[in-house]
Amino acid sequence: MADQPTSLERFVQGILPENPVFRQLLGLCPTLAVTNNMKSAITMTGAVLFVLFCANVITSLIRNLLKPHLRIVIFTLTIATFVTIADRFLAAYLYQMSKTLGPYIPLIIVNCIIICRCEVCASKQGVITAGADAIGQSIGFGIALSAIAAVREILGTGMFFEIRVLPAAWPDWVVMVLPPGAFLTFGLLIGLVNWYEGFRAQKAGKIEG
Amino acid sequence: MTENANTMASESQNAAPVIHVSPSPHLSNQALTTQRIMFDVVIGLVPVVLMALYVFRLYAVKQLAICVISCLLAEALFTKMRGRALSLKDGSALVTGIILALSLPGTAPWYVGLIASVVAIGIGKAIFGGVGMNLFNPAMVGRAFVMIAFASVLAAGGYQDAGSTVDAVTQATPLDSFKQTGAVTPLFALFFGLTNGSLGETSALACLLGGIYLCIRRTASWEIPAGVILSVVVLGGIANLANPDTGWTVLHHLLGGSLLFGAFFIATDPVSSPMTPKGKFIFGIGVGALIMLLRIFSGYPEGVMFAVLLMNALTPLINRWTIPRPLGAQ
Amino acid sequence: MTENVKTNFFSQAWLVLLLAICFGAMLAGMQIALGPTIEANKVNETLERVPEMVFGADRARELADREQAVDVTPLTVGVDKAGKTVRYSVFEAKTDGQLAGWVTKTAGQGYADKIEMLIGFDPQVEKITGIFVLDQKETPGLGNKIVTDEWRSQFVAKSTGQSLAAVKGKAKAGNEIDAITGATISSKAVTDIINTAVVDLREPLITKAKGM
């Protein structure tokens, strides 16, 4: 396994080069559904961080005991457990937020980011690398969600974290807090990221050539 | 190749010159450039614009100016971003701007026209690859965006401004007053357009004049408005028979709202409608049926915009169904 | 492969079983620890609103300041409707042993999704004392205005004798409510929910009040 990335590489990759949302297009269900305000986006990121970190660490710890054909069962079992914990925790201590997020917390179980990280990283590498990978990927997820939520909340309600940032005369773009706003913002941001990556690749190509 | 065969066959059979807009390769008329089509559309729109100016006065001037200028600027900006040569001269942005303005209420605040124009050109057209590549009618994409974004100023209630000095603007729109209170606007007012509504939709007469000009010039294909009107007549007739007491007859359905404006100027956009005559007719029927469905059963008083957008989405499918068969082929 | 099926099964699946038992135990512990808090959250969400529904926001605050307790007893009222029993959860509010009013939790179809709301009545169920929207997913900017204090306050002191109607423009008659501009459907949905609840609960609650 000499060619596996190191902890630091795993951590950095998750943030932009392999950003789960913008580059891998994983976990789109929460990306589209809970990004109409910053608070939901941040809470969702927190829940994903918790579940991904725990699932990655546990998977990494038992990686030598895994039977290849039973690994998916074990991943799912682990993920479901921590999702339930996160869901109950929110219901107990952040009741309003848990009502707002509704089914999207339980749906983290089927969030591809987590099973993907368990499969790609945690089931092959050590605990520290798996942990770093989880944190990196969650930060990447959080950046993506916050970027979309910031655009949608500011344009849609004139507020940021429920604090008014645009003048009261701002006509709220209601469409931005509705589902179409999620698709439009997400599409335009992917375009922006791709354009940036292309720009960077071009520059790198020039230096090499 | 199939189109060649088909065109030649039909031309040898019918004496009248028929221009079929079919997929390439085809025998093209060199005069039929984007610029000429767009210029024709502008001429066709003249009666509608004049009527809007007459009925809505300064409201119409303001809305037209905002939409046309912002559409042209947006076109310039997006073509520059894409690194293409400036294409303002083909007039497509101008047409989008005029149609967009005519489909909005004059009372809408300035930012509505501006944002609608940027969305129309940017998301409606530039993202798909510019003129000729767009899947949806750009003007309707822009209008749908602002309609949902600023529902409070663009929903039926937003058309009214009781304190206005322009008569038309003080009333509720015909479709809305019918939907809410059952009041029937006289046919005469609907025909000449002395009612409230979006700028271009009020006068059935102006839409017919401009529309018939476009059909004679073959800039617009007559199959589309014919299909729309046919299905509205049939479905409106059934609705009227089912509920004869309302007083809202087939003619009200035809002349009221933006039906004729939509049928002649919006649905006929050559880029986002099907290519074959048969496909165009199916498209028209579909638009008309959806309009009636939305008018009668939805919460909105009018359904032209959503009907056209939905049928735009079906256009590739209709094209596939109606591929012309070469002469003699099985 | 001389092992029999049973040992083979265990050798394959022991990790899954072990993890399932560990995780199950974790979740059970979690439920024991957090379950009561979650239940309390759910009940409190409604209970906290009861004084406001019965007395109005100002008096409710006053009562709270004077630390005068409002005793709230949750009940379930079954109403027979077309052969089916519809259950309403009703809260009985008492101050100093005197019946102060009723609050019911009810729901109905809105424009986008279910609207869940509380409705307060006076002890004789003659008037509405307040309404509150617990949960709704109506269109932002239009239909979601049903949650505003301004709109909700129209319902206060409406008689339960006539069914309410949401009208466009200005409400004139005593049983009319101003519909929200551009959101007639959401407004009608709310009045319908209230009308249904009034029809269903009037008789049972009056009987209950007399029985006390």
Short mmCIF file of N, CA, C and O in Angstrom, two decimals, chain B residues 206-316:
data_model
loop_
_atom_site.label_atom_id
_atom_site.label_comp_id
_atom_site.label_asym_id
_atom_site.label_seq_id
_atom_site.Cartn_x
_atom_site.Cartn_y
_atom_site.Cartn_z
N ALA B 206 -54.41 43.53 -32.14
CA ALA B 206 -53.01 43.80 -32.47
C ALA B 206 -52.22 42.50 -32.62
O ALA B 206 -51.40 42.36 -33.53
N CYS B 207 -52.49 41.53 -31.74
CA CYS B 207 -51.78 40.25 -31.83
C CYS B 207 -52.11 39.56 -33.14
O CYS B 207 -51.24 38.97 -33.79
N LEU B 208 -53.39 39.61 -33.54
CA LEU B 208 -53.79 38.97 -34.80
C LEU B 208 -53.11 39.64 -35.99
O LEU B 208 -52.57 38.96 -36.86
N LEU B 209 -53.12 40.97 -35.99
CA LEU B 209 -52.49 41.69 -37.11
C LEU B 209 -51.04 41.29 -37.25
O LEU B 209 -50.58 40.87 -38.33
N GLY B 210 -50.29 41.42 -36.17
CA GLY B 210 -48.87 41.10 -36.20
C GLY B 210 -48.64 39.63 -36.49
O GLY B 210 -47.76 39.26 -37.27
N GLY B 211 -49.45 38.79 -35.89
CA GLY B 211 -49.29 37.35 -36.04
C GLY B 211 -49.54 36.90 -37.46
O GLY B 211 -48.80 36.08 -38.02
N ILE B 212 -50.60 37.46 -38.06
CA ILE B 212 -50.91 37.06 -39.44
C ILE B 212 -49.80 37.52 -40.38
O ILE B 212 -49.40 36.79 -41.30
N TYR B 213 -49.25 38.70 -40.12
CA TYR B 213 -48.11 39.16 -40.92
C TYR B 213 -46.97 38.14 -40.85
O TYR B 213 -46.41 37.73 -41.88
N LEU B 214 -46.66 37.70 -39.65
CA LEU B 214 -45.55 36.73 -39.48
C LEU B 214 -45.85 35.44 -40.22
O LEU B 214 -44.96 34.83 -40.82
N CYS B 215 -47.10 34.99 -40.17
CA CYS B 215 -47.44 33.74 -40.83
C CYS B 215 -47.36 33.88 -42.35
O CYS B 215 -46.89 32.97 -43.03
N ILE B 216 -47.80 35.03 -42.86
CA ILE B 216 -47.73 35.25 -44.31
C ILE B 216 -46.28 35.29 -44.76
O ILE B 216 -45.89 34.70 -45.76
N ARG B 217 -45.45 35.94 -43.96
CA ARG B 217 -44.02 36.00 -44.29
C ARG B 217 -43.33 34.66 -44.05
O ARG B 217 -42.15 34.52 -44.34
N ARG B 218 -44.06 33.74 -43.46
CA ARG B 218 -43.52 32.43 -43.08
C ARG B 218 -42.36 32.53 -42.10
O ARG B 218 -41.49 31.66 -42.04
N THR B 219 -42.31 33.63 -41.37
CA THR B 219 -41.31 33.73 -40.30
C THR B 219 -41.78 32.89 -39.13
O THR B 219 -41.01 32.22 -38.45
N ALA B 220 -43.08 32.94 -38.91
CA ALA B 220 -43.67 32.05 -37.92
C ALA B 220 -44.42 30.99 -38.70
O ALA B 220 -44.97 31.25 -39.75
N SER B 221 -44.40 29.75 -38.19
CA SER B 221 -45.12 28.70 -38.89
C SER B 221 -46.57 28.73 -38.44
O SER B 221 -46.83 28.72 -37.25
N TRP B 222 -47.47 28.73 -39.40
CA TRP B 222 -48.89 28.85 -39.04
C TRP B 222 -49.39 27.65 -38.25
O TRP B 222 -50.36 27.72 -37.54
N GLU B 223 -48.67 26.50 -38.36
CA GLU B 223 -49.16 25.30 -37.69
C GLU B 223 -49.24 25.47 -36.17
O GLU B 223 -50.12 24.91 -35.53
N ILE B 224 -48.31 26.27 -35.62
CA ILE B 224 -48.29 26.37 -34.16
C ILE B 224 -49.50 27.15 -33.65
O ILE B 224 -50.27 26.61 -32.85
N PRO B 225 -49.70 28.42 -34.11
CA PRO B 225 -50.90 29.11 -33.62
C PRO B 225 -52.18 28.36 -33.98
O PRO B 225 -53.12 28.33 -33.17
N ALA B 226 -52.20 27.70 -35.14
CA ALA B 226 -53.41 26.96 -35.49
C ALA B 226 -53.68 25.86 -34.48
O ALA B 226 -54.81 25.67 -34.03
N GLY B 227 -52.61 25.14 -34.11
CA GLY B 227 -52.77 24.07 -33.13
C GLY B 227 -53.24 24.61 -31.79
O GLY B 227 -54.15 24.05 -31.15
N VAL B 228 -52.64 25.72 -31.36
CA VAL B 228 -53.00 26.30 -30.07
C VAL B 228 -54.48 26.67 -30.08
O VAL B 228 -55.25 26.30 -29.19
N ILE B 229 -54.88 27.42 -31.14
CA ILE B 229 -56.25 27.92 -31.18
C ILE B 229 -57.23 26.76 -31.28
O ILE B 229 -58.24 26.73 -30.57
N LEU B 230 -56.88 25.76 -32.10
CA LEU B 230 -57.78 24.61 -32.24
C LEU B 230 -58.01 23.94 -30.89
O LEU B 230 -59.15 23.69 -30.49
N SER B 231 -56.94 23.67 -30.15
CA SER B 231 -57.17 22.93 -28.91
C SER B 231 -57.85 23.80 -27.87
O SER B 231 -58.64 23.30 -27.07
N VAL B 232 -57.59 25.12 -27.89
CA VAL B 232 -58.30 25.98 -26.95
C VAL B 232 -59.78 26.03 -27.29
O VAL B 232 -60.64 25.98 -26.40
N VAL B 233 -60.10 26.07 -28.59
CA VAL B 233 -61.51 26.10 -28.98
C VAL B 233 -62.20 24.83 -28.51
O VAL B 233 -63.27 24.87 -27.89
N VAL B 234 -61.55 23.67 -28.76
CA VAL B 234 -62.19 22.41 -28.37
C VAL B 234 -62.33 22.32 -26.86
O VAL B 234 -63.43 22.10 -26.33
N LEU B 235 -61.22 22.53 -26.14
CA LEU B 235 -61.28 22.37 -24.69
C LEU B 235 -62.11 23.47 -24.03
O LEU B 235 -62.86 23.21 -23.08
N GLY B 236 -61.99 24.71 -24.57
CA GLY B 236 -62.80 25.80 -24.04
C GLY B 236 -64.27 25.52 -24.26
O GLY B 236 -65.11 25.81 -23.42
N GLY B 237 -64.57 24.93 -25.43
CA GLY B 237 -65.95 24.58 -25.73
C GLY B 237 -66.48 23.56 -24.74
O GLY B 237 -67.59 23.71 -24.20
N ILE B 238 -65.65 22.54 -24.45
CA ILE B 238 -66.09 21.52 -23.49
C ILE B 238 -66.30 22.16 -22.11
O ILE B 238 -67.31 21.92 -21.45
N ALA B 239 -65.35 23.03 -21.74
CA ALA B 239 -65.46 23.68 -20.42
C ALA B 239 -66.72 24.52 -20.37
O ALA B 239 -67.42 24.57 -19.34
N ASN B 240 -67.02 25.17 -21.47
CA ASN B 240 -68.20 26.03 -21.51
C ASN B 240 -69.48 25.21 -21.45
O ASN B 240 -70.44 25.56 -20.76
N LEU B 241 -69.47 24.07 -22.15
CA LEU B 241 -70.65 23.20 -22.13
C LEU B 241 -70.86 22.62 -20.72
O LEU B 241 -71.99 22.48 -20.25
N ALA B 242 -69.74 22.29 -20.08
CA ALA B 242 -69.85 21.69 -18.75
C ALA B 242 -70.37 22.71 -17.74
O ALA B 242 -70.99 22.36 -16.75
N ASN B 243 -70.08 23.98 -17.97
CA ASN B 243 -70.42 25.03 -17.02
C ASN B 243 -71.02 26.22 -17.75
O ASN B 243 -70.42 27.28 -17.79
N PRO B 244 -72.18 26.07 -18.37
CA PRO B 244 -72.66 27.13 -19.26
C PRO B 244 -73.03 28.42 -18.54
O PRO B 244 -73.13 29.47 -19.17
N ASP B 245 -73.20 28.37 -17.22
CA ASP B 245 -73.70 29.56 -16.52
C ASP B 245 -72.67 30.64 -16.30
O ASP B 245 -73.01 31.77 -15.95
N THR B 246 -71.38 30.30 -16.47
CA THR B 246 -70.36 31.28 -16.07
C THR B 246 -70.32 32.47 -17.01
O THR B 246 -69.87 33.54 -16.62
N GLY B 247 -70.78 32.31 -18.25
CA GLY B 247 -70.72 33.42 -19.19
C GLY B 247 -69.35 33.59 -19.82
O GLY B 247 -69.13 34.49 -20.62
N TRP B 248 -68.40 32.75 -19.43
CA TRP B 248 -67.05 32.83 -20.01
C TRP B 248 -67.00 31.86 -21.18
O TRP B 248 -66.79 30.67 -20.99
N THR B 249 -67.23 32.35 -22.39
CA THR B 249 -67.38 31.46 -23.54
C THR B 249 -66.04 31.15 -24.18
O THR B 249 -65.00 31.63 -23.74
N VAL B 250 -66.11 30.36 -25.25
CA VAL B 250 -64.91 30.01 -25.99
C VAL B 250 -64.21 31.29 -26.47
O VAL B 250 -62.98 31.41 -26.41
N LEU B 251 -64.98 32.26 -26.91
CA LEU B 251 -64.38 33.49 -27.41
C LEU B 251 -63.63 34.23 -26.31
O LEU B 251 -62.57 34.81 -26.53
N HIS B 252 -64.18 34.21 -25.11
CA HIS B 252 -63.46 34.82 -23.99
C HIS B 252 -62.13 34.12 -23.78
O HIS B 252 -61.10 34.74 -23.53
N HIS B 253 -62.17 32.78 -23.85
CA HIS B 253 -60.92 32.02 -23.69
C HIS B 253 -59.90 32.41 -24.75
O HIS B 253 -58.71 32.54 -24.48
N LEU B 254 -60.40 32.61 -25.98
CA LEU B 254 -59.48 32.93 -27.08
C LEU B 254 -58.93 34.34 -26.98
O LEU B 254 -57.74 34.58 -27.17
N LEU B 255 -59.80 35.29 -26.68
CA LEU B 255 -59.37 36.69 -26.73
C LEU B 255 -58.78 37.16 -25.41
O LEU B 255 -58.05 38.14 -25.37
N GLY B 256 -59.10 36.49 -24.34
CA GLY B 256 -58.62 36.94 -23.03
C GLY B 256 -57.22 36.44 -22.73
O GLY B 256 -56.74 35.49 -23.33
N GLY B 257 -56.58 37.12 -21.79
CA GLY B 257 -55.25 36.68 -21.35
C GLY B 257 -54.23 36.82 -22.46
O GLY B 257 -54.45 37.53 -23.45
N SER B 258 -53.13 36.11 -22.34
CA SER B 258 -52.07 36.28 -23.33
C SER B 258 -52.10 35.17 -24.35
O SER B 258 -51.08 34.82 -24.93
N LEU B 259 -53.28 34.59 -24.58
CA LEU B 259 -53.35 33.43 -25.46
C LEU B 259 -52.86 33.73 -26.87
O LEU B 259 -51.98 33.06 -27.40
N LEU B 260 -53.41 34.79 -27.50
CA LEU B 260 -53.03 35.05 -28.89
C LEU B 260 -51.59 35.54 -28.97
O LEU B 260 -50.84 35.16 -29.87
N PHE B 261 -51.21 36.39 -28.02
CA PHE B 261 -49.82 36.84 -28.00
C PHE B 261 -48.88 35.64 -27.90
O PHE B 261 -47.90 35.52 -28.63
N GLY B 262 -49.22 34.74 -26.99
CA GLY B 262 -48.39 33.54 -26.80
C GLY B 262 -48.39 32.66 -28.03
O GLY B 262 -47.34 32.17 -28.46
N ALA B 263 -49.56 32.48 -28.64
CA ALA B 263 -49.66 31.57 -29.78
C ALA B 263 -48.86 32.08 -30.96
O ALA B 263 -48.18 31.32 -31.64
N PHE B 264 -48.91 33.41 -31.21
CA PHE B 264 -48.24 33.94 -32.41
C PHE B 264 -46.79 34.32 -32.18
O PHE B 264 -45.96 34.19 -33.06
N PHE B 265 -46.47 34.84 -31.00
CA PHE B 265 -45.12 35.39 -30.83
C PHE B 265 -44.21 34.57 -29.93
O PHE B 265 -43.01 34.64 -30.04
N ILE B 266 -44.79 33.83 -28.98
CA ILE B 266 -43.94 33.12 -28.04
C ILE B 266 -43.75 31.67 -28.46
O ILE B 266 -42.63 31.18 -28.58
N ALA B 267 -44.86 30.98 -28.71
CA ALA B 267 -44.75 29.55 -29.05
C ALA B 267 -44.06 29.35 -30.40
O ALA B 267 -43.50 28.29 -30.65
N THR B 268 -44.07 30.37 -31.27
CA THR B 268 -43.53 30.18 -32.61
C THR B 268 -42.01 30.38 -32.69
O THR B 268 -41.46 30.31 -33.78
N ASP B 269 -41.36 30.65 -31.54
CA ASP B 269 -39.91 30.80 -31.55
C ASP B 269 -39.29 29.61 -32.29
O ASP B 269 -39.44 28.47 -31.88
N PRO B 270 -38.59 29.86 -33.43
CA PRO B 270 -38.16 28.73 -34.26
C PRO B 270 -37.14 27.84 -33.58
O PRO B 270 -36.99 26.67 -33.94
N VAL B 271 -36.42 28.37 -32.59
CA VAL B 271 -35.37 27.56 -31.97
C VAL B 271 -35.95 26.52 -31.03
O VAL B 271 -35.53 25.37 -31.02
N SER B 272 -36.94 26.93 -30.23
CA SER B 272 -37.40 26.04 -29.17
C SER B 272 -38.68 25.30 -29.53
O SER B 272 -39.26 24.65 -28.69
N SER B 273 -39.12 25.42 -30.80
CA SER B 273 -40.30 24.64 -31.21
C SER B 273 -39.84 23.57 -32.20
O SER B 273 -38.76 23.64 -32.75
N PRO B 274 -40.68 22.55 -32.43
CA PRO B 274 -40.26 21.44 -33.30
C PRO B 274 -39.98 21.88 -34.73
O PRO B 274 -40.33 22.99 -35.14
N MET B 275 -39.37 20.98 -35.50
CA MET B 275 -38.88 21.36 -36.83
C MET B 275 -39.84 21.02 -37.96
O MET B 275 -39.93 21.72 -38.94
N THR B 276 -40.55 19.91 -37.83
CA THR B 276 -41.41 19.49 -38.95
C THR B 276 -42.80 20.11 -38.79
O THR B 276 -43.22 20.41 -37.68
N PRO B 277 -43.52 20.30 -39.91
CA PRO B 277 -44.87 20.87 -39.83
C PRO B 277 -45.77 20.06 -38.90
O PRO B 277 -46.50 20.61 -38.10
N LYS B 278 -45.70 18.74 -39.00
CA LYS B 278 -46.53 17.89 -38.16
C LYS B 278 -46.17 18.09 -36.69
O LYS B 278 -47.03 18.25 -35.82
N GLY B 279 -44.86 18.14 -36.43
CA GLY B 279 -44.40 18.35 -35.06
C GLY B 279 -44.88 19.68 -34.54
O GLY B 279 -45.26 19.81 -33.37
N LYS B 280 -44.85 20.71 -35.39
CA LYS B 280 -45.28 22.03 -34.96
C LYS B 280 -46.76 22.02 -34.57
O LYS B 280 -47.17 22.65 -33.60
N PHE B 281 -47.54 21.29 -35.34
CA PHE B 281 -48.97 21.22 -35.05
C PHE B 281 -49.20 20.53 -33.70
O PHE B 281 -49.95 21.00 -32.85
N ILE B 282 -48.49 19.42 -33.49
CA ILE B 282 -48.59 18.70 -32.21
C ILE B 282 -48.19 19.64 -31.07
O ILE B 282 -48.85 19.72 -30.02
N PHE B 283 -47.11 20.36 -31.29
CA PHE B 283 -46.61 21.31 -30.29
C PHE B 283 -47.70 22.32 -29.94
O PHE B 283 -47.99 22.58 -28.77
N GLY B 284 -48.34 22.89 -31.01
CA GLY B 284 -49.40 23.87 -30.78
C GLY B 284 -50.55 23.29 -30.00
O GLY B 284 -51.04 23.90 -29.04
N ILE B 285 -50.96 22.07 -30.36
CA ILE B 285 -52.06 21.41 -29.65
C ILE B 285 -51.70 21.26 -28.18
O ILE B 285 -52.50 21.55 -27.28
N GLY B 286 -50.46 20.82 -27.94
CA GLY B 286 -50.02 20.62 -26.56
C GLY B 286 -50.04 21.91 -25.77
O GLY B 286 -50.52 21.95 -24.63
N VAL B 287 -49.53 22.99 -26.37
CA VAL B 287 -49.52 24.28 -25.68
C VAL B 287 -50.95 24.69 -25.32
O VAL B 287 -51.24 25.05 -24.18
N GLY B 288 -51.84 24.59 -26.31
CA GLY B 288 -53.23 24.99 -26.07
C GLY B 288 -53.86 24.17 -24.96
O GLY B 288 -54.53 24.70 -24.07
N ALA B 289 -53.63 22.85 -24.99
CA ALA B 289 -54.24 21.99 -23.98
C ALA B 289 -53.72 22.33 -22.59
O ALA B 289 -54.48 22.43 -21.63
N LEU B 290 -52.39 22.57 -22.49
CA LEU B 290 -51.83 22.90 -21.18
C LEU B 290 -52.36 24.25 -20.69
O LEU B 290 -52.61 24.43 -19.50
N ILE B 291 -52.51 25.21 -21.61
CA ILE B 291 -53.05 26.51 -21.21
C ILE B 291 -54.42 26.33 -20.57
O ILE B 291 -54.70 26.84 -19.49
N MET B 292 -55.27 25.55 -21.23
CA MET B 292 -56.62 25.37 -20.70
C MET B 292 -56.59 24.64 -19.36
O MET B 292 -57.32 24.98 -18.44
N LEU B 293 -55.72 23.65 -19.28
CA LEU B 293 -55.59 22.89 -18.03
C LEU B 293 -55.20 23.83 -16.88
O LEU B 293 -55.79 23.82 -15.80
N LEU B 294 -54.19 24.69 -17.16
CA LEU B 294 -53.70 25.59 -16.11
C LEU B 294 -54.74 26.65 -15.77
O LEU B 294 -54.95 27.00 -14.62
N ARG B 295 -55.42 27.17 -16.82
CA ARG B 295 -56.40 28.22 -16.56
C ARG B 295 -57.54 27.70 -15.70
O ARG B 295 -58.01 28.38 -14.80
N ILE B 296 -57.98 26.48 -16.00
CA ILE B 296 -59.18 25.99 -15.33
C ILE B 296 -58.84 25.38 -13.97
O ILE B 296 -59.54 25.61 -13.00
N PHE B 297 -57.76 24.62 -13.88
CA PHE B 297 -57.55 23.86 -12.66
C PHE B 297 -56.45 24.39 -11.74
O PHE B 297 -56.35 23.95 -10.61
N SER B 298 -55.61 25.31 -12.20
CA SER B 298 -54.51 25.70 -11.32
C SER B 298 -54.86 26.95 -10.54
O SER B 298 -55.89 27.58 -10.77
N GLY B 299 -53.98 27.31 -9.62
CA GLY B 299 -54.20 28.51 -8.82
C GLY B 299 -53.91 29.78 -9.61
O GLY B 299 -54.33 30.87 -9.23
N TYR B 300 -53.18 29.64 -10.73
CA TYR B 300 -52.86 30.80 -11.54
C TYR B 300 -54.01 31.11 -12.49
O TYR B 300 -54.65 30.20 -13.02
N PRO B 301 -54.26 32.39 -12.76
CA PRO B 301 -55.31 32.70 -13.72
C PRO B 301 -54.89 32.38 -15.16
O PRO B 301 -55.71 32.02 -15.98
N GLU B 302 -53.60 32.52 -15.48
CA GLU B 302 -53.15 32.33 -16.85
C GLU B 302 -52.07 31.26 -16.90
O GLU B 302 -51.35 31.05 -15.93
N GLY B 303 -51.96 30.55 -18.03
CA GLY B 303 -51.00 29.46 -18.08
C GLY B 303 -50.10 29.43 -19.30
O GLY B 303 -49.42 28.45 -19.53
N VAL B 304 -50.09 30.53 -20.09
CA VAL B 304 -49.35 30.50 -21.35
C VAL B 304 -47.86 30.25 -21.12
O VAL B 304 -47.24 29.41 -21.77
N MET B 305 -47.29 30.95 -20.14
CA MET B 305 -45.86 30.84 -19.92
C MET B 305 -45.46 29.41 -19.58
O MET B 305 -44.57 28.82 -20.21
N PHE B 306 -46.15 28.82 -18.59
CA PHE B 306 -45.78 27.46 -18.18
C PHE B 306 -46.09 26.47 -19.30
O PHE B 306 -45.33 25.51 -19.50
N ALA B 307 -47.17 26.70 -20.04
CA ALA B 307 -47.51 25.79 -21.13
C ALA B 307 -46.40 25.78 -22.17
O ALA B 307 -45.95 24.72 -22.61
N VAL B 308 -45.92 26.98 -22.55
CA VAL B 308 -44.87 27.04 -23.57
C VAL B 308 -43.59 26.39 -23.04
O VAL B 308 -42.94 25.60 -23.73
N LEU B 309 -43.23 26.67 -21.79
CA LEU B 309 -41.99 26.09 -21.24
C LEU B 309 -42.08 24.57 -21.19
O LEU B 309 -41.12 23.87 -21.52
N LEU B 310 -43.24 24.06 -20.78
CA LEU B 310 -43.38 22.60 -20.69
C LEU B 310 -43.28 21.96 -22.07
O LEU B 310 -42.64 20.93 -22.24
N MET B 311 -43.93 22.59 -23.04
CA MET B 311 -43.87 22.02 -24.39
C MET B 311 -42.47 22.17 -24.99
O MET B 311 -42.02 21.32 -25.75
N ASN B 312 -41.76 23.24 -24.64
CA ASN B 312 -40.36 23.39 -25.08
C ASN B 312 -39.56 22.18 -24.63
O ASN B 312 -38.72 21.65 -25.35
N ALA B 313 -39.84 21.72 -23.40
CA ALA B 313 -39.11 20.57 -22.88
C ALA B 313 -39.43 19.32 -23.69
O ALA B 313 -38.61 18.41 -23.79
N LEU B 314 -40.62 19.27 -24.28
CA LEU B 314 -41.01 18.08 -25.05
C LEU B 314 -40.55 18.16 -26.51
O LEU B 314 -40.67 17.18 -27.24
N THR B 315 -40.05 19.35 -26.92
CA THR B 315 -39.72 19.54 -28.33
C THR B 315 -38.77 18.46 -28.88
O THR B 315 -39.05 17.90 -29.94
N PRO B 316 -37.68 18.13 -28.19
CA PRO B 316 -36.80 17.09 -28.76
C PRO B 316 -37.54 15.78 -28.98
O PRO B 316 -37.30 15.08 -29.98
#
